Short mmCIF file of C-alpha atoms in Angstrom, two decimals:
data_model
loop_
_atom_site.label_atom_id
_atom_site.label_comp_id
_atom_site.label_asym_id
_atom_site.label_seq_id
_atom_site.Cartn_x
_atom_site.Cartn_y
_atom_site.Cartn_z
CA MET A 6 0.00 0.00 0.00
CA THR A 7 1.38 3.46 -0.92
CA ARG A 8 1.76 5.76 2.03
CA ALA A 9 1.63 9.56 1.97
CA GLY A 10 4.56 11.57 3.33
CA PRO A 11 4.33 13.67 6.52
CA ALA A 12 2.74 16.66 4.74
CA GLY A 13 0.23 14.39 3.03
CA ARG A 14 -0.63 12.74 6.35
CA THR A 15 -1.13 16.17 7.92
CA VAL A 16 -3.57 17.32 5.21
CA LYS A 17 -5.39 14.00 5.30
CA ALA A 18 -5.54 14.05 9.12
CA LEU A 19 -7.15 17.51 9.06
CA SER A 20 -9.75 16.34 6.54
CA LEU A 21 -10.56 13.33 8.69
CA ALA A 22 -10.47 15.39 11.89
CA LEU A 23 -13.26 17.58 10.57
CA THR A 24 -15.40 14.56 9.80
CA LEU A 25 -14.88 13.34 13.34
CA TRP A 26 -16.62 16.40 14.72
CA LEU A 27 -18.70 18.25 12.18
CA SER A 28 -21.63 15.90 11.96
CA ALA A 29 -24.74 17.98 12.63
CA TRP A 30 -26.28 20.92 14.44
CA VAL A 31 -27.19 19.99 18.03
CA PRO A 32 -30.13 22.10 19.22
CA ALA A 33 -30.65 23.10 22.85
CA ALA A 34 -33.42 20.53 23.15
CA VAL A 35 -31.84 17.39 21.68
CA ALA A 36 -35.21 15.74 21.07
CA GLU A 37 -35.99 18.37 18.42
CA PRO A 38 -35.22 17.70 14.75
CA LEU A 39 -31.72 18.59 13.59
CA GLN A 40 -31.51 21.74 11.50
CA PRO A 41 -29.78 21.69 8.09
CA PHE A 42 -26.60 23.68 7.48
CA SER A 43 -23.58 23.98 5.21
CA ALA A 44 -20.05 25.18 5.94
CA GLU A 45 -16.80 25.72 4.06
CA TYR A 46 -13.24 25.46 5.40
CA ARG A 47 -9.70 26.08 4.13
CA ILE A 48 -6.63 24.04 5.04
CA TYR A 49 -3.25 25.54 5.92
CA VAL A 50 0.06 23.70 6.38
CA ASN A 51 2.63 25.44 8.57
CA LYS A 52 0.45 28.58 8.23
CA ILE A 53 0.73 28.49 4.42
CA PRO A 54 -2.64 28.30 2.60
CA THR A 55 -3.24 25.23 0.44
CA PRO A 56 -5.68 24.88 -2.51
CA ILE A 57 -7.76 22.40 -0.49
CA LYS A 58 -11.34 23.38 0.33
CA ALA A 59 -13.50 21.36 2.68
CA THR A 60 -17.29 21.53 2.57
CA LEU A 61 -19.88 20.03 4.87
CA LEU A 62 -23.63 19.58 4.36
CA LEU A 63 -26.41 18.27 6.59
CA GLU A 64 -29.89 17.62 5.22
CA PRO A 65 -33.01 15.65 6.24
CA VAL A 66 -34.04 12.64 4.13
CA ALA A 67 -37.24 10.65 3.75
CA GLY A 68 -38.37 8.86 6.90
CA LYS A 69 -38.83 9.84 10.52
CA ASP A 70 -35.76 11.38 12.20
CA ARG A 71 -33.43 10.42 9.29
CA TYR A 72 -30.55 12.57 8.02
CA HIS A 73 -27.79 12.58 5.43
CA MET A 74 -24.37 14.10 6.12
CA LEU A 75 -21.86 14.78 3.33
CA PHE A 76 -18.28 15.89 3.90
CA GLU A 77 -15.83 16.52 1.06
CA ALA A 78 -12.30 17.94 0.92
CA HIS A 79 -11.02 18.49 -2.60
CA SER A 80 -8.27 20.04 -4.72
CA TRP A 81 -5.97 18.96 -7.53
CA MET A 82 -3.99 17.04 -4.85
CA LEU A 83 -6.74 14.97 -3.30
CA ASN A 84 -10.42 14.22 -2.95
CA ASN A 85 -11.80 12.92 0.34
CA ARG A 86 -15.56 12.15 0.44
CA GLU A 87 -17.50 10.78 3.38
CA GLU A 88 -21.24 10.23 3.74
CA SER A 89 -23.43 8.96 6.54
CA TRP A 90 -27.13 8.11 6.62
CA PHE A 91 -28.39 7.92 10.20
CA ARG A 92 -31.27 8.33 12.62
CA TRP A 93 -30.76 11.03 15.25
CA ASN A 94 -32.53 9.03 17.99
CA GLN A 95 -32.50 11.83 20.61
CA CYS A 96 -28.75 12.31 20.88
CA ALA A 97 -27.92 8.62 20.34
CA PRO A 98 -27.37 8.43 16.55
CA ARG A 99 -27.89 5.10 14.81
CA THR A 100 -26.01 4.75 11.51
CA GLU A 101 -27.71 2.97 8.61
CA ARG A 102 -24.93 3.35 6.02
CA TYR A 103 -21.49 4.97 5.93
CA GLU A 104 -19.27 5.53 2.87
CA HIS A 105 -15.71 6.84 2.62
CA GLU A 106 -13.58 7.27 -0.49
CA PHE A 107 -10.11 8.84 -0.56
CA ASN A 108 -8.00 9.62 -3.64
CA GLY A 109 -4.70 11.42 -3.28
CA PHE A 110 -0.94 11.20 -2.82
CA GLY A 111 -0.83 8.05 -4.95
CA LYS A 112 -3.42 6.31 -2.83
CA HIS A 113 -7.00 5.16 -3.42
CA ARG A 114 -9.13 3.69 -0.66
CA TYR A 115 -12.84 3.18 -0.16
CA TYR A 116 -15.17 1.66 2.43
CA HIS A 117 -18.94 1.12 2.07
CA THR A 118 -20.44 -0.05 5.36
CA ASP A 119 -24.02 -1.15 6.11
CA PHE A 120 -25.12 -1.35 9.74
CA ASP A 121 -27.51 -4.04 11.02
CA TRP A 122 -28.73 -3.15 14.53
CA ALA A 123 -30.74 -6.36 14.95
CA LYS A 124 -27.49 -8.32 15.47
CA PRO A 125 -25.73 -5.77 15.88
CA GLY A 126 -23.09 -5.97 13.17
CA VAL A 127 -21.80 -4.47 9.92
CA ILE A 128 -20.97 -5.56 6.39
CA THR A 129 -18.10 -3.58 4.83
CA GLU A 130 -17.08 -3.58 1.17
CA SER A 131 -13.63 -2.26 0.18
CA GLU A 132 -10.95 -2.74 -2.46
CA ASP A 133 -9.85 -5.77 -0.40
CA GLY A 134 -13.25 -7.49 -0.57
CA VAL A 135 -16.25 -7.89 1.74
CA GLU A 136 -16.09 -8.45 5.48
CA ALA A 137 -18.81 -8.87 8.15
CA PHE A 138 -18.24 -8.63 11.89
CA PRO A 139 -20.13 -7.84 15.13
CA ILE A 140 -20.06 -4.41 16.75
CA PRO A 141 -20.91 -3.04 20.21
CA GLU A 142 -24.40 -1.64 20.84
CA ASP A 143 -22.98 1.87 21.20
CA ALA A 144 -20.77 1.83 18.08
CA LEU A 145 -20.91 4.84 15.75
CA ASP A 146 -19.50 5.71 12.36
CA GLU A 147 -16.73 8.29 11.97
CA LEU A 148 -19.12 11.03 10.87
CA SER A 149 -21.83 10.63 13.52
CA MET A 150 -19.46 9.84 16.40
CA LEU A 151 -19.16 13.42 17.60
CA LEU A 152 -22.90 14.00 17.62
CA ARG A 153 -22.88 12.14 20.90
CA ALA A 154 -19.72 13.89 22.13
CA ARG A 155 -21.27 17.31 21.59
CA CYS A 156 -24.30 16.27 23.61
CA VAL A 157 -21.99 15.10 26.40
CA PHE A 158 -20.05 18.38 26.47
CA ALA A 159 -23.31 20.35 26.39
CA SER A 160 -24.27 18.63 29.66
CA GLY A 161 -21.11 19.95 31.32
CA ASP A 162 -18.89 16.86 31.17
CA LYS A 163 -15.27 17.44 30.14
CA GLU A 164 -14.33 14.00 28.81
CA TYR A 165 -15.89 11.47 26.45
CA ASP A 166 -15.00 7.99 25.15
CA ALA A 167 -16.35 6.53 21.92
CA THR A 168 -16.03 3.48 19.67
CA SER A 169 -16.33 3.94 15.91
CA VAL A 170 -16.52 1.51 12.99
CA TYR A 171 -14.09 2.25 10.18
CA GLY A 172 -13.65 -0.30 7.41
CA ASP A 173 -12.78 -3.64 9.00
CA ASP A 174 -11.69 -2.05 12.29
CA LEU A 175 -13.15 -0.80 15.57
CA ARG A 176 -11.47 2.41 16.76
CA HIS A 177 -11.45 3.65 20.35
CA HIS A 178 -11.26 7.41 20.93
CA HIS A 179 -10.96 9.71 23.93
CA PHE A 180 -11.94 13.39 23.84
CA VAL A 181 -11.09 15.88 26.60
CA VAL A 182 -11.64 19.63 27.02
CA VAL A 183 -8.19 21.18 27.60
CA ASP A 184 -8.82 24.95 27.37
CA ARG A 185 -11.16 27.81 26.42
CA GLU A 186 -10.44 30.52 23.85
CA THR A 187 -12.29 33.38 22.13
CA ILE A 188 -11.65 33.51 18.37
CA ASP A 189 -12.95 35.32 15.28
CA THR A 190 -15.30 33.37 13.01
CA PRO A 191 -17.63 34.08 10.04
CA MET A 192 -20.36 34.47 12.71
CA GLY A 193 -18.34 37.02 14.68
CA GLU A 194 -16.26 36.59 17.82
CA LEU A 195 -17.17 33.38 19.65
CA ASP A 196 -16.16 31.71 22.89
CA THR A 197 -14.87 28.19 22.15
CA LEU A 198 -13.84 25.04 23.98
CA VAL A 199 -10.50 23.56 22.93
CA VAL A 200 -10.94 19.78 22.71
CA GLU A 201 -8.14 17.27 22.20
CA LYS A 202 -8.81 13.95 20.45
CA ARG A 203 -6.72 10.94 21.40
CA ARG A 204 -6.81 7.49 19.83
CA ASP A 205 -5.69 4.31 21.61
CA LYS A 206 -3.50 3.12 18.74
CA ASP A 207 -1.61 6.42 18.37
CA LYS A 208 1.56 5.95 20.41
CA ASP A 209 3.35 9.07 19.12
CA GLU A 210 3.03 11.63 21.93
CA LYS A 211 4.06 14.49 19.63
CA ARG A 212 1.11 13.90 17.31
CA ARG A 213 -2.01 15.76 18.45
CA THR A 214 -5.39 16.81 17.04
CA LEU A 215 -7.24 19.78 18.55
CA PHE A 216 -10.70 21.23 17.84
CA TRP A 217 -12.06 24.69 18.67
CA VAL A 218 -15.82 24.19 19.15
CA ALA A 219 -18.38 26.93 19.73
CA PRO A 220 -21.10 26.07 22.30
CA LYS A 221 -23.33 28.92 21.07
CA VAL A 222 -23.43 27.37 17.58
CA GLY A 223 -24.26 23.81 18.57
CA TYR A 224 -20.61 22.90 19.30
CA MET A 225 -19.65 23.38 15.66
CA VAL A 226 -15.94 23.24 14.88
CA VAL A 227 -14.71 26.65 13.76
CA LYS A 228 -11.05 25.62 13.75
CA ALA A 229 -8.98 22.43 13.95
CA ARG A 230 -5.25 21.79 14.24
CA HIS A 231 -3.27 18.61 13.60
CA ILE A 232 0.33 18.52 14.88
CA GLU A 233 2.31 15.84 13.04
CA SER A 234 5.68 16.83 14.54
CA ALA A 235 7.56 19.82 15.96
CA LEU A 236 8.26 20.96 12.40
CA LEU A 237 4.94 20.16 10.72
CA HIS A 238 1.38 21.12 11.57
CA GLY A 239 -1.81 21.91 9.69
CA GLU A 240 -4.89 23.99 10.43
CA LEU A 241 -8.45 23.87 9.14
CA ILE A 242 -10.34 27.17 9.49
CA MET A 243 -14.02 27.93 8.82
CA ARG A 244 -14.48 30.54 6.06
CA GLU A 245 -18.23 30.35 5.31
CA TYR A 246 -21.26 29.17 7.25
CA ASN A 247 -24.97 28.92 6.40
CA GLY A 248 -27.22 27.60 9.13
CA PRO A 249 -28.62 28.34 12.59
CA LEU A 250 -26.97 31.44 14.06
CA PRO A 251 -25.40 31.80 17.52
CA GLU A 252 -27.89 31.61 20.36
#
């Protein structure tokens, strides 16, 4: 399998980091329907702008409490597309189908995953074939995972653990609030929580992923930073937003 270099991994990590958080608008009353929105982000590497734009869209689909989330980061260097179809289920999202396709840096990868909650289990199709395996009752996909985290942080908790299904793997994540900061956004100046994401399999202590999330805008990410090493880091910054305004 071809592997991207450090800069490629940094850009890719920022694209994936956004999908790990930006999954939907969380209203004050979580039992209410989610509200549609769209947002656009730009990616910077070592503070230098790149041609990569990231867009995110949430929309309702046919059926009670069902939604479709689309995330795409694209440029002449890469295209990263992720989609999730899920039921909101009052702050406990249940994925029906998840798709991810990545093209860039000499690499092509895709996963199409169908969830069966009667078992529970998943069937995943990829370039390597088809695989089926059981999953925990609380498993999420990598797009809807942070829906639950944002609900947890809204209740006042400062830490959150989650298990996600990605391809033929179960991933275990830990999120913790490490700071607060006021920053400028397309919606004006907003108070944000700085949240660090840690993954069990990542043994490199220098590698970190941080999110700046705005409680007044449903814990949307307005900025993200991935630190690959002391000499290489990338940032993803919101440039446009169309959706519910700050409370």
